[in-house]
PDB file of C-alpha atoms in Angstrom:
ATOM      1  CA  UNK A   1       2.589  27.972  13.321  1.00  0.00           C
ATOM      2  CA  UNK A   2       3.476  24.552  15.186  1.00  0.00           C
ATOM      3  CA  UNK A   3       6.578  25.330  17.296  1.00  0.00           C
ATOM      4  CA  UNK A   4       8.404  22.486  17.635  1.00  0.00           C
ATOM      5  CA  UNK A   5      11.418  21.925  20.389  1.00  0.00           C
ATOM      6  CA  UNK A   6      13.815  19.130  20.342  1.00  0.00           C
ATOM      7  CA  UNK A   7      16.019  18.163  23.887  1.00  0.00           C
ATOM      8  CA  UNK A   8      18.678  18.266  24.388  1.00  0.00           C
ATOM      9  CA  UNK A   9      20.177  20.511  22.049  1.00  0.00           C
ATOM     10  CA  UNK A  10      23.497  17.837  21.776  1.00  0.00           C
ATOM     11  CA  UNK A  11      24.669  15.379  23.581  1.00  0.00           C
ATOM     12  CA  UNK A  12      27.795  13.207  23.470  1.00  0.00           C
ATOM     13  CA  UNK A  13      27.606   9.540  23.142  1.00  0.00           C
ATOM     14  CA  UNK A  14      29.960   6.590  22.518  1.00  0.00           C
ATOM     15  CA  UNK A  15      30.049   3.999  20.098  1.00  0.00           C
ATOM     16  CA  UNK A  16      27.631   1.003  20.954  1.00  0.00           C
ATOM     17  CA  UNK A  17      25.601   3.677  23.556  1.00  0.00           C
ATOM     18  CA  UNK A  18      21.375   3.693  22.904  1.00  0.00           C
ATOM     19  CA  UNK A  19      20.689   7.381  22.125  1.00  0.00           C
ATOM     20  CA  UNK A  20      17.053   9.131  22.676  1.00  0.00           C
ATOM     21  CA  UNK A  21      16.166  12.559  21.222  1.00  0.00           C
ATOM     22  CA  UNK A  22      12.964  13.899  21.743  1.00  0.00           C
ATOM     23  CA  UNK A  23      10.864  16.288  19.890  1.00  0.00           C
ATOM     24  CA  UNK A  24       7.488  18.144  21.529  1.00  0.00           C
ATOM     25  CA  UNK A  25       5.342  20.078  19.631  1.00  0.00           C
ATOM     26  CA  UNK A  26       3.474  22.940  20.239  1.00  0.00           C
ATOM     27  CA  UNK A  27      -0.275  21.259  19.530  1.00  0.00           C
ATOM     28  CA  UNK A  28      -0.824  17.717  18.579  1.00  0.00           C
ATOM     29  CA  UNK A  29       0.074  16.689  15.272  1.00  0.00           C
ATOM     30  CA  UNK A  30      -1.427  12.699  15.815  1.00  0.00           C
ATOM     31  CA  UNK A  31       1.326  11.220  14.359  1.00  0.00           C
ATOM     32  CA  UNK A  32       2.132  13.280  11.207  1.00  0.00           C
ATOM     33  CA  UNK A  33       6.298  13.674  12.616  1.00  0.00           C
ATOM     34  CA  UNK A  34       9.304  12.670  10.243  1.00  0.00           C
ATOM     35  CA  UNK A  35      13.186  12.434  11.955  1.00  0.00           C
ATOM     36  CA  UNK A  36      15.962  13.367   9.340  1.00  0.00           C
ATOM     37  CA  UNK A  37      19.824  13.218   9.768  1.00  0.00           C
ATOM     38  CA  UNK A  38      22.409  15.622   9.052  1.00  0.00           C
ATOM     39  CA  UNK A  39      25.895  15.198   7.912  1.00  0.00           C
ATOM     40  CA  UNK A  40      28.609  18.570   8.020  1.00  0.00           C
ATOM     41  CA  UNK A  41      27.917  20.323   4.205  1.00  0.00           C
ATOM     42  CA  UNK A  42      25.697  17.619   3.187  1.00  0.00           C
ATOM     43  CA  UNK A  43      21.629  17.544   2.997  1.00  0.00           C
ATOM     44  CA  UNK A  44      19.353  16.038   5.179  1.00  0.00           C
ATOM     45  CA  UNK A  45      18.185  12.488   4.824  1.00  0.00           C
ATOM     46  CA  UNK A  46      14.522  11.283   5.822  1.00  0.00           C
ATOM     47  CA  UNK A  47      15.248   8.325   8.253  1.00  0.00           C
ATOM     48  CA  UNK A  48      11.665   8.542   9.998  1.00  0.00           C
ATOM     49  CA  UNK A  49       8.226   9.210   8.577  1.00  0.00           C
ATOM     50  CA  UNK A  50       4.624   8.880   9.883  1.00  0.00           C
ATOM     51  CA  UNK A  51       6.323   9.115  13.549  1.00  0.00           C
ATOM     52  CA  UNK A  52       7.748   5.338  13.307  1.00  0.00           C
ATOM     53  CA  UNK A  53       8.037   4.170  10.107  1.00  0.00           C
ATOM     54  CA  UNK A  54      11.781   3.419   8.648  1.00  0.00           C
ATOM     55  CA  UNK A  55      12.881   5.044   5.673  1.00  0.00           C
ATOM     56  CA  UNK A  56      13.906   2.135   2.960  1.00  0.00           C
ATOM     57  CA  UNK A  57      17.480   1.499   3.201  1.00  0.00           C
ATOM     58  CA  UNK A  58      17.651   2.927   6.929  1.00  0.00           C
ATOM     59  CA  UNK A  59      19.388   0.801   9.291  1.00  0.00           C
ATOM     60  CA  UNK A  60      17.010  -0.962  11.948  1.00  0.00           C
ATOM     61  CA  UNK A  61      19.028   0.858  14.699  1.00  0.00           C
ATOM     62  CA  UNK A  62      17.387   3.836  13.749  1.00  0.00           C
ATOM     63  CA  UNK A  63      13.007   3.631  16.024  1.00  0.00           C
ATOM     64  CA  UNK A  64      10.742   6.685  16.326  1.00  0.00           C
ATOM     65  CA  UNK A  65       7.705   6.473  18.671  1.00  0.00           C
ATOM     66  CA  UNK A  66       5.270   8.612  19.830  1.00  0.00           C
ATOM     67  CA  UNK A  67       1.971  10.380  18.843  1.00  0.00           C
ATOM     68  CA  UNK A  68       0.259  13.577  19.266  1.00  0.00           C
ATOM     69  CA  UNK A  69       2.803  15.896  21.180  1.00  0.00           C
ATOM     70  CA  UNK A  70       5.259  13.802  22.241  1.00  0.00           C
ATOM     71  CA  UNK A  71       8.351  12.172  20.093  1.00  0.00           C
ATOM     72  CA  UNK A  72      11.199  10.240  20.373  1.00  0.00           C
ATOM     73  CA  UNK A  73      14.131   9.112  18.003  1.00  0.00           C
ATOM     74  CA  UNK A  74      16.004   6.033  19.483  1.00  0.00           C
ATOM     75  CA  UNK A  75      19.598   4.594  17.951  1.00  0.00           C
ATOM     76  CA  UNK A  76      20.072   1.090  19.862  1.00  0.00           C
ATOM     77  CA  UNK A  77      23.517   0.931  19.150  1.00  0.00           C
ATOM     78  CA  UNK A  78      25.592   3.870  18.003  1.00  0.00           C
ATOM     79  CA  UNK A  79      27.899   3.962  15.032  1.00  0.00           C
ATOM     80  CA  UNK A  80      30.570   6.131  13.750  1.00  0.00           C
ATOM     81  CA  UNK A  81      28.483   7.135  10.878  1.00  0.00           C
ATOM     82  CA  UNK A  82      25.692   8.109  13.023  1.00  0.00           C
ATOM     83  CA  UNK A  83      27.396  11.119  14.717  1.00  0.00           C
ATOM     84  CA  UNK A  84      25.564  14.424  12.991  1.00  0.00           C
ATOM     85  CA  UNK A  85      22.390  16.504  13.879  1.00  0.00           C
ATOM     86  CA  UNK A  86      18.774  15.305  14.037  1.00  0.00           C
ATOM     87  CA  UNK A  87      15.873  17.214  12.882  1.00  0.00           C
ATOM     88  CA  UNK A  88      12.447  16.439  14.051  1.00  0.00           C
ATOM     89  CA  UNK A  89       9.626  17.848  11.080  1.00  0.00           C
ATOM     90  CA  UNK A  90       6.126  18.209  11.573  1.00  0.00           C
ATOM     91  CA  UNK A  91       3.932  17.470   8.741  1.00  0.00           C
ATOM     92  CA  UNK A  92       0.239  18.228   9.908  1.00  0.00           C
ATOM     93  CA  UNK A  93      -0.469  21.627   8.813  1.00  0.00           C
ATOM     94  CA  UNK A  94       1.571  24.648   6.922  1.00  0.00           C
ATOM     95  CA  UNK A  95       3.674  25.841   7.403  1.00  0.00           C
ATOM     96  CA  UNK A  96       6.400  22.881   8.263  1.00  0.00           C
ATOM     97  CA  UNK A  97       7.923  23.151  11.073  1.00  0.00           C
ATOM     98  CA  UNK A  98      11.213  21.551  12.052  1.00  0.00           C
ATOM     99  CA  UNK A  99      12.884  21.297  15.285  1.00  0.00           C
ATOM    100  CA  UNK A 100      15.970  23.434  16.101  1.00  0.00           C
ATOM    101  CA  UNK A 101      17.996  20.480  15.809  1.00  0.00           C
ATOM    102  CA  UNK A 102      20.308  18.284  18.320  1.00  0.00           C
ATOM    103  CA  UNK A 103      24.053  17.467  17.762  1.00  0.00           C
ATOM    104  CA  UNK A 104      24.952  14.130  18.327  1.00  0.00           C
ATOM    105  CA  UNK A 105      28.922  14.343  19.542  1.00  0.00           C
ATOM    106  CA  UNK A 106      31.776  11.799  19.933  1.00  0.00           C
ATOM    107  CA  UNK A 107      32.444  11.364  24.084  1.00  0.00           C
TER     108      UNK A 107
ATOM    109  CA  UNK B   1      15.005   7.929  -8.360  1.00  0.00           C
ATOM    110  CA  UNK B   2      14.650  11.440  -8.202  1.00  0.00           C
ATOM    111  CA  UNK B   3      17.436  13.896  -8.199  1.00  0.00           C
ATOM    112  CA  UNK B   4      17.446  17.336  -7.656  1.00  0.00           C
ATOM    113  CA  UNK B   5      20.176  20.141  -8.535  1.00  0.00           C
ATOM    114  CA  UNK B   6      20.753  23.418  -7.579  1.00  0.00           C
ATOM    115  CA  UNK B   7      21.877  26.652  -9.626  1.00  0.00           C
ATOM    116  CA  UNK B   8      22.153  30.202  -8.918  1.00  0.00           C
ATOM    117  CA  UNK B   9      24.301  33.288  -7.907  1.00  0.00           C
ATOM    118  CA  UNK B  10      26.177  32.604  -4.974  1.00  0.00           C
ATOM    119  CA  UNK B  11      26.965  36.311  -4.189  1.00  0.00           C
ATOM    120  CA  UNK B  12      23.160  38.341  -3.942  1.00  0.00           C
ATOM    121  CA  UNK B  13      23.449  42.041  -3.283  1.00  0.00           C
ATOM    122  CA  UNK B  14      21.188  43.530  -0.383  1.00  0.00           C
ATOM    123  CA  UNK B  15      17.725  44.806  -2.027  1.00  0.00           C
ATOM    124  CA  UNK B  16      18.437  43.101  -4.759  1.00  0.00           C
ATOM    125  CA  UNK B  17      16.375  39.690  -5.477  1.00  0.00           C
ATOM    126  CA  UNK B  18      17.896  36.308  -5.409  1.00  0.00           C
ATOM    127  CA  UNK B  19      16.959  33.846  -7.929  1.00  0.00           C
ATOM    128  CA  UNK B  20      17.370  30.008  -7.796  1.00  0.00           C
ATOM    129  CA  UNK B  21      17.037  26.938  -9.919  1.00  0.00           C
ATOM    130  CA  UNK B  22      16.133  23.572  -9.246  1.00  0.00           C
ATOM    131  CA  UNK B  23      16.712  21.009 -12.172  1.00  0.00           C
ATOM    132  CA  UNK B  24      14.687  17.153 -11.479  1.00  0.00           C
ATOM    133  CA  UNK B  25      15.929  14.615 -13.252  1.00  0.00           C
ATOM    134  CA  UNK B  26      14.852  10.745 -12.813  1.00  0.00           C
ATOM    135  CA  UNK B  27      10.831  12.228 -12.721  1.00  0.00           C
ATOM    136  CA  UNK B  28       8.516  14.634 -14.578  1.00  0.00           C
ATOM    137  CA  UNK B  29       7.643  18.001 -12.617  1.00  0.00           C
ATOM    138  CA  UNK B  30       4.251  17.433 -14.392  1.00  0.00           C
ATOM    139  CA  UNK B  31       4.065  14.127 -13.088  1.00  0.00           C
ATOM    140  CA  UNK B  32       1.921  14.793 -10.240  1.00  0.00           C
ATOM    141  CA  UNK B  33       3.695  12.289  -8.145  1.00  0.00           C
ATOM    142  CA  UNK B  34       5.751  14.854  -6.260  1.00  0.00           C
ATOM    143  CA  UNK B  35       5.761  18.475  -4.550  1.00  0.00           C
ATOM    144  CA  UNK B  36       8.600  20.704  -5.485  1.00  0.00           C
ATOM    145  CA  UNK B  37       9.270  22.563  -2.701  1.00  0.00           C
ATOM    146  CA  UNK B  38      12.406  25.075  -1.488  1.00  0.00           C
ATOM    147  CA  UNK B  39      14.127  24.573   2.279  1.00  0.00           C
ATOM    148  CA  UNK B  40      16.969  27.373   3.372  1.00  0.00           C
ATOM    149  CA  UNK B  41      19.445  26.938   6.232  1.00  0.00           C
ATOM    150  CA  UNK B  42      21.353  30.026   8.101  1.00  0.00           C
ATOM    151  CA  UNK B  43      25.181  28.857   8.611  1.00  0.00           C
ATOM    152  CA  UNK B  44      25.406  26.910  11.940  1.00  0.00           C
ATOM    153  CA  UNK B  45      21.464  27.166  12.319  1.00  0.00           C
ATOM    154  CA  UNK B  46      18.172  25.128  11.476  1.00  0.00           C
ATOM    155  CA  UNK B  47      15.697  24.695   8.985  1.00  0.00           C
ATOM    156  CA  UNK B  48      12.960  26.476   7.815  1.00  0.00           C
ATOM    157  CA  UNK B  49      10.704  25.751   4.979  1.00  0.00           C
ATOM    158  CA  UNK B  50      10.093  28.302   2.029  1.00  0.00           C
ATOM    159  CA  UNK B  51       7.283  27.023   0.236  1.00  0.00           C
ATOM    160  CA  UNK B  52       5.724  24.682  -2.476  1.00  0.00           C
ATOM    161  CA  UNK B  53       4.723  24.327  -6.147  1.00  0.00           C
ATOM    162  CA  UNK B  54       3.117  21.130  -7.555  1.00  0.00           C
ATOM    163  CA  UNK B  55       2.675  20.065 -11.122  1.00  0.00           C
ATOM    164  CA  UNK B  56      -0.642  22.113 -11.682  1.00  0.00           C
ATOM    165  CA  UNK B  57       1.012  24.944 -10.577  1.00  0.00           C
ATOM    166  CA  UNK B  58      -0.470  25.748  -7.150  1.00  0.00           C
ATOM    167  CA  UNK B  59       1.657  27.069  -4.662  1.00  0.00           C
ATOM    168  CA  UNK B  60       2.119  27.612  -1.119  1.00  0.00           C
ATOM    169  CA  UNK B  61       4.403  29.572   0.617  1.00  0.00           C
ATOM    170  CA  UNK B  62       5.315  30.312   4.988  1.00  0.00           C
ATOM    171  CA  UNK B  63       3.313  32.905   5.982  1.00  0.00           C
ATOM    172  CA  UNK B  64       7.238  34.822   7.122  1.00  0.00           C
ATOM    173  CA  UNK B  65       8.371  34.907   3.976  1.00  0.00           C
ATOM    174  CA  UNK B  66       5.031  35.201   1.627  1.00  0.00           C
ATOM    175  CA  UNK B  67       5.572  38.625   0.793  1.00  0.00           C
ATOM    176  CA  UNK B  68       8.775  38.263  -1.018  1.00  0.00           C
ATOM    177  CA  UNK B  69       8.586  34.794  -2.726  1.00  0.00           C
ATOM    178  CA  UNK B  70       7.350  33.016  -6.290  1.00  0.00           C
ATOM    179  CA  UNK B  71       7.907  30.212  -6.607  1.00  0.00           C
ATOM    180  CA  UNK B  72       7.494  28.679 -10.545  1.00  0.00           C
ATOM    181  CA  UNK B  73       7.932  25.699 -12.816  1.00  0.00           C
ATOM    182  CA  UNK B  74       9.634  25.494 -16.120  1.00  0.00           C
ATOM    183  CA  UNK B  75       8.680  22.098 -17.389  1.00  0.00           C
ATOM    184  CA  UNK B  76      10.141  23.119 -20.854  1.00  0.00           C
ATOM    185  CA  UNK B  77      13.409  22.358 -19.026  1.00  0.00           C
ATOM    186  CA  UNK B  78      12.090  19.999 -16.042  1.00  0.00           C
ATOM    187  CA  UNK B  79      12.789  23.064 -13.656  1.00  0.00           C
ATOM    188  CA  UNK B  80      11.027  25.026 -11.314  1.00  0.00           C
ATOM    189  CA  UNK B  81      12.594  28.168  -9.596  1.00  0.00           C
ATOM    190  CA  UNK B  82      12.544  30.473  -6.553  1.00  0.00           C
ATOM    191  CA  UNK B  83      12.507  34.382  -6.599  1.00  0.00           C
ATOM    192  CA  UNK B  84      12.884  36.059  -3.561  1.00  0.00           C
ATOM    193  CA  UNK B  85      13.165  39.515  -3.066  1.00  0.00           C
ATOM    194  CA  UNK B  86      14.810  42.635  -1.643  1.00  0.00           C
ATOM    195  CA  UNK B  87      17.530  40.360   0.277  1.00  0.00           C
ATOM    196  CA  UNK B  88      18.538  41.320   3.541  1.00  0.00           C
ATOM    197  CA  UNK B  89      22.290  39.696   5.275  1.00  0.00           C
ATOM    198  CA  UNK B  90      19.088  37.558   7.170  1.00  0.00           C
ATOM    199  CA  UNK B  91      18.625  35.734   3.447  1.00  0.00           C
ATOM    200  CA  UNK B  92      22.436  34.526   3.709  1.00  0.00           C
ATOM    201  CA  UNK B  93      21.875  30.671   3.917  1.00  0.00           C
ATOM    202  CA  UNK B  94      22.437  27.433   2.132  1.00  0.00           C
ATOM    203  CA  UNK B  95      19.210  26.953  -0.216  1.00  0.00           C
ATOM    204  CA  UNK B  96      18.044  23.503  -0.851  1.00  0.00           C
ATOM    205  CA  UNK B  97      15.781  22.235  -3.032  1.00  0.00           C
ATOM    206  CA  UNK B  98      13.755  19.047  -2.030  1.00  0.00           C
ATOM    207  CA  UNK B  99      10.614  17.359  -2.920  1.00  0.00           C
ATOM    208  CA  UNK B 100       7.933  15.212  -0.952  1.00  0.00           C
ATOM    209  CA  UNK B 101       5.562  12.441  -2.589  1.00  0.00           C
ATOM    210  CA  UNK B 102       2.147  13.330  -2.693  1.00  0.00           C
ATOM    211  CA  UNK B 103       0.089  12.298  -0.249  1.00  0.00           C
ATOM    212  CA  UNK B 104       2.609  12.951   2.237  1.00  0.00           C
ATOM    213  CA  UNK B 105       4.689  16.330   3.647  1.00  0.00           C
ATOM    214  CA  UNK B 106       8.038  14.222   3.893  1.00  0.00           C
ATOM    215  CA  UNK B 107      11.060  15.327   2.338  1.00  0.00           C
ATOM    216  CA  UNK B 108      12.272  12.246   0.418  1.00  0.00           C
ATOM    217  CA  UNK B 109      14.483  13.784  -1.933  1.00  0.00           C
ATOM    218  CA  UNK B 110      16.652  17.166  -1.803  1.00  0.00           C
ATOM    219  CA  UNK B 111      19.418  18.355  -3.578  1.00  0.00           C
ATOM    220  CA  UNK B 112      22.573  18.926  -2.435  1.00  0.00           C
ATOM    221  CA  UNK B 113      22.309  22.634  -1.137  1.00  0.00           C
ATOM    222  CA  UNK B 114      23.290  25.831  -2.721  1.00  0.00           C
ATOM    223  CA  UNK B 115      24.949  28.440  -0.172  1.00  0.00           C
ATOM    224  CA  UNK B 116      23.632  32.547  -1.147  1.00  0.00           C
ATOM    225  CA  UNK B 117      25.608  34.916   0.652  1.00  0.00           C
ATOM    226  CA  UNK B 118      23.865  38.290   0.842  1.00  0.00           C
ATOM    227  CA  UNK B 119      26.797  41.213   0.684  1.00  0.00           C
ATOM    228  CA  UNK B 120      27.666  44.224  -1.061  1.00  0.00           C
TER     229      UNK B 120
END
């Protein structure tokens, strides 16, 4: 199986910071990576595919960049609806993989 | 626009199996268009993916869990299921189903969760 391991495992931000997550994988995956957010008791939503494409009817705040190993989820400009967890997903091979998650706090 | 629901027990006794239901609506499971696939989350923990079925009725399941799940359609109903047996406490989780466009392996529509405690 790909292992894949997100950093950090939270962080606390304020409104208006730029955020980066990153996700590393255990082997290269080119650029087969998808980001999804997290609300408390609600599902995840897709906000990344294909490493940096935008979901339709994600905000442009939301970038993902990288290939092969290497990923990163940037928010330019935080808002209060973007505090939750983040999920990096790898979509090369079975079985998917996702990361273990980072919590994105209130300072 | 696809949209998935969730049914099942939400108390499982250990050994016994659990048994979930997915119902699409706003798409055909026979369409073709879509995997059907099932996701579980541990309270307070991450995600890990349970396996697939698509329309022709292939399936694929994680290697960790392979030995305990079947996955099937109902497309009398526009369903398709999960079975999973001889529960442990380690099965206790919220259960989502979610589905990915073909072509692709990224969850673009879920439903909204179903948590299956496993207790006597």
């Amino acid at each position: 199986d790909i292992q894949m391991t997100q950093s950090p495992s939270s962080v606390s931000a304020s409104v208006g910071d730029r955020v980066t997550i990153t996700c590393r994988a255990s082997q290269g995956i080119s650029s087969w990576l998808a980001w999804y957010q997290q609300k408390p008791g609600k599902a995840p939503k897709l906000l990344i595919y294909a490493a940096s494409s935008l979901q339709s009817g994600v905000p442009s705040r939301f970038s993902g960049s990288g290939s092969g190993t290497d990923f990163t989820l940037t928010i330019s400009s935080l808002q209060p609806e973007d505090f939750a967890a983040y999920y990096c997903q790898q979509a090369n091979s079975f079985p998917v993989t996702f990361g273990q998650g980072t919590r994105l706090e209130i300072k | 626009q696809v949209q998935l629901q969730e049914s099942g027990p939400g108390l499982v006794k250990p050994s016994q199996p659990l048994s979930l239901s997915c119902t699409v609506s706003g798409g055909s499971i026979n369409s073709g268009d879509y995997y059907w696939t099932w996701i579980r989350q541990p309270p307070g923990k991450g995600l890990e993916w349970i396996g697939y079925i698509y329309s022709s009725g292939s399936t694929y399941y994680n290697p960790s869990l392979k030995s305990r799940v079947t996955i099937s359609l109902d497309t009398s109903k526009n369903q398709f299921s999960l079975k999973l047996s001889s529960v442990t406490a380690a099965d206790t989780a919220v259960y989502y189903c979610a589905s990915y466009t073909t072509g692709t392996t990224y969850f673009d529509y879920w439903g909204q969760g179903t948590l299956v405690t496993v207790s006597s």
